């Protein structure tokens, strides 16, 4: 293709796009303007100081607000909400135009109404569309839009909304239709939320960590201190290396427990068309985050375990043991059952950790997007349960028969590793019951849409999540 053809193609492409006006020449206005220009739009900035356009893209036109608004049907208002009042001064020019509200607030519920609804109230003769607020000026400028490719769009006017969604697509972003303008409040809250899906997993993990740590301190450090034996040196590595695997295993089991509860609820109700209780809904929605927190603790356990041979207290104990054998002139022979047990314990741990990592990797969007739904379910469900079995086995072989030894019950408290087994064993036993063929067939039928005749009295069908995990 020759240069002339290229130029013709570019100008043809440009002709197909309207001019877009941007009010405000600040960070966001400039970044969005550059992106629109790169995508073939003509951009006209509306500014209080049209003469001062040093930082603006060269191909853009800069006029005062009225002149700029007169030239375009779409006006992006890249100005803070506090300054919207100036729009009233030339409301007649804005009549019938599409005003795109891109604004964010500093905190949730800063104003009683959303910024977009406020804009619609100030300029009632225009059509307001909420969009672009979840994309940052920096991401638009640097092109690193991977994390914020989605643009949530809402408006009471469908035609105007579609027009803005076309612009969103044209600049390489993905529009998400969120419905009417009342949704603007929710959209404005998105960029202000701090890890909403991580809150429950992190609180659960933090709470369990504190409880298990205190339990270990009481059972190991305080008990020995009372008996006149100072083992406080264990606080740095030994105790944390007990806490991390125990909490990790509990969290892994907590990822699979809601799926089991959901199956039991569906079995009891005889239908999948009824809503789960809110607590179960919330729990199921954050299983991925729970799993990732559990994986991070498993990593810590692996790292803490690797440093054991280089610890001074461990080397000292090993040296003393050898010296004692020499002094007493005894030779400890290899205890084969103990060797088997130790290797089994380590092998289960290594394999469990391997599958743990596979689960974590497949939960990454770039990987999960590359597998189909069946493959994803296979990994997260089948391999997930295999991981739970291996890690539970790892803890069981570690503890072996110690829960039967009375001297391990310090102050009548069971050894800490037994605590780690409670939730995983409940999950595995319930799962074993649920996969008994006659029960499993019934659940499969329910999940394929079958309903027990008595279960559909309300007539209202609400689809619940696919809870195969
Ligand atoms: P900014 O850099 O402070 O720019 C705001 C612009 O508004 C100014 O450059 C000015 O343009 C105009 N302005 C200021 N006071 C005004 C007044 N009294 N009357 C009329 N116009 C006035 O802010 P920004 O970061 O670009 O943000 C603009 C909007 O985009 C905000 O609502 C923000 O919430 C939203 N947003 C920003 C980002 C981001 O990453 N920055 C991301 C998403 C959404 P002129 O001097 O040309 O008139």
PDB file of C-alpha atoms and ligand atoms in Angstrom, residues 24-29 47-49 65 78-80 83 86 102-104 132-133 135-137, ligand 1:
ATOM      1  CA  UNK A  24     -10.784  20.844  31.458  1.00  0.00           C
ATOM      2  CA  UNK A  25      -7.156  20.699  30.399  1.00  0.00           C
ATOM      3  CA  UNK A  26      -5.952  18.973  33.569  1.00  0.00           C
ATOM      4  CA  UNK A  27      -4.222  15.589  33.871  1.00  0.00           C
ATOM      5  CA  UNK A  28      -7.225  13.486  32.947  1.00  0.00           C
ATOM      6  CA  UNK A  29      -8.507  15.739  30.146  1.00  0.00           C
ATOM      7  CA  UNK A  47     -10.752  25.753  28.832  1.00  0.00           C
ATOM      8  CA  UNK A  48     -10.842  28.867  31.000  1.00  0.00           C
ATOM      9  CA  UNK A  49      -7.504  29.839  29.469  1.00  0.00           C
ATOM     10  CA  UNK A  65     -16.070  26.497  26.866  1.00  0.00           C
ATOM     11  CA  UNK A  78     -12.947  16.424  33.025  1.00  0.00           C
ATOM     12  CA  UNK A  79     -13.431  18.838  35.910  1.00  0.00           C
ATOM     13  CA  UNK A  80     -13.936  18.272  39.642  1.00  0.00           C
ATOM     14  CA  UNK A  83     -16.694  23.425  39.842  1.00  0.00           C
ATOM     15  CA  UNK A  86     -20.030  27.274  35.860  1.00  0.00           C
ATOM     16  CA  UNK A 102     -15.728  11.173  34.540  1.00  0.00           C
ATOM     17  CA  UNK A 103     -15.394  12.448  38.081  1.00  0.00           C
ATOM     18  CA  UNK A 104     -14.446  10.625  41.263  1.00  0.00           C
ATOM     19  CA  UNK A 132     -14.158   6.582  32.346  1.00  0.00           C
ATOM     20  CA  UNK A 133     -13.904   7.255  36.097  1.00  0.00           C
ATOM     21  CA  UNK A 135      -9.405   4.584  34.293  1.00  0.00           C
ATOM     22  CA  UNK A 136      -6.505   6.665  35.578  1.00  0.00           C
ATOM     23  CA  UNK A 137      -4.801   9.472  33.697  1.00  0.00           C
TER      24      UNK A 137
HETATM   25  P1  LIG B   1      -6.969  18.528  37.413  1.00  0.00           P
HETATM   26  O1  LIG B   1      -5.638  18.134  36.874  1.00  0.00           O
HETATM   27  O2  LIG B   1      -7.035  19.308  38.650  1.00  0.00           O
HETATM   28  O3  LIG B   1      -7.707  19.319  36.252  1.00  0.00           O
HETATM   29  C1  LIG B   1      -8.981  19.813  36.398  1.00  0.00           C
HETATM   30  C2  LIG B   1      -9.240  20.872  35.324  1.00  0.00           C
HETATM   31  O4  LIG B   1     -10.512  21.439  35.605  1.00  0.00           O
HETATM   32  C3  LIG B   1      -8.272  22.020  35.352  1.00  0.00           C
HETATM   33  O5  LIG B   1      -7.150  21.746  34.587  1.00  0.00           O
HETATM   34  C4  LIG B   1      -9.086  23.171  34.806  1.00  0.00           C
HETATM   35  O6  LIG B   1      -8.976  23.195  33.392  1.00  0.00           O
HETATM   36  C5  LIG B   1     -10.514  22.786  35.159  1.00  0.00           C
HETATM   37  N1  LIG B   1     -10.989  23.655  36.250  1.00  0.00           N
HETATM   38  C6  LIG B   1     -10.426  23.815  37.464  1.00  0.00           C
HETATM   39  N2  LIG B   1     -11.154  24.680  38.199  1.00  0.00           N
HETATM   40  C7  LIG B   1     -12.192  25.074  37.429  1.00  0.00           C
HETATM   41  C8  LIG B   1     -13.288  25.951  37.620  1.00  0.00           C
HETATM   42  N3  LIG B   1     -13.471  26.627  38.760  1.00  0.00           N
HETATM   43  N4  LIG B   1     -14.145  26.100  36.612  1.00  0.00           N
HETATM   44  C9  LIG B   1     -13.996  25.443  35.446  1.00  0.00           C
HETATM   45  N5  LIG B   1     -12.979  24.593  35.199  1.00  0.00           N
HETATM   46  C10 LIG B   1     -12.089  24.424  36.174  1.00  0.00           C
HETATM   47  O7  LIG B   1      -7.876  17.253  37.625  1.00  0.00           O
HETATM   48  P2  LIG B   1      -7.831  15.871  36.835  1.00  0.00           P
HETATM   49  O8  LIG B   1      -6.940  14.946  37.516  1.00  0.00           O
HETATM   50  O9  LIG B   1      -7.625  16.118  35.378  1.00  0.00           O
HETATM   51  O10 LIG B   1      -9.325  15.339  37.071  1.00  0.00           O
HETATM   52  C11 LIG B   1     -10.404  15.875  36.356  1.00  0.00           C
HETATM   53  C12 LIG B   1     -11.627  15.021  36.614  1.00  0.00           C
HETATM   54  O11 LIG B   1     -11.359  13.689  36.155  1.00  0.00           O
HETATM   55  C13 LIG B   1     -11.973  14.895  38.090  1.00  0.00           C
HETATM   56  O12 LIG B   1     -13.359  14.951  38.252  1.00  0.00           O
HETATM   57  C14 LIG B   1     -11.432  13.558  38.486  1.00  0.00           C
HETATM   58  O13 LIG B   1     -12.174  12.984  39.540  1.00  0.00           O
HETATM   59  C15 LIG B   1     -11.621  12.779  37.206  1.00  0.00           C
HETATM   60  N6  LIG B   1     -10.703  11.635  37.079  1.00  0.00           N
HETATM   61  C16 LIG B   1      -9.371  11.832  37.193  1.00  0.00           C
HETATM   62  C17 LIG B   1      -8.510  10.764  37.060  1.00  0.00           C
HETATM   63  C18 LIG B   1      -7.017  10.920  37.158  1.00  0.00           C
HETATM   64  O14 LIG B   1      -6.292   9.926  37.102  1.00  0.00           O
HETATM   65  N7  LIG B   1      -6.514  12.134  37.278  1.00  0.00           N
HETATM   66  C19 LIG B   1      -9.021   9.469  36.837  1.00  0.00           C
HETATM   67  C20 LIG B   1     -10.389   9.291  36.708  1.00  0.00           C
HETATM   68  C21 LIG B   1     -11.221  10.402  36.831  1.00  0.00           C
HETATM   69  P3  LIG B   1      -8.791  24.611  32.613  1.00  0.00           P
HETATM   70  O15 LIG B   1      -7.713  25.343  33.341  1.00  0.00           O
HETATM   71  O16 LIG B   1      -8.422  24.219  31.231  1.00  0.00           O
HETATM   72  O17 LIG B   1     -10.113  25.320  32.664  1.00  0.00           O
END
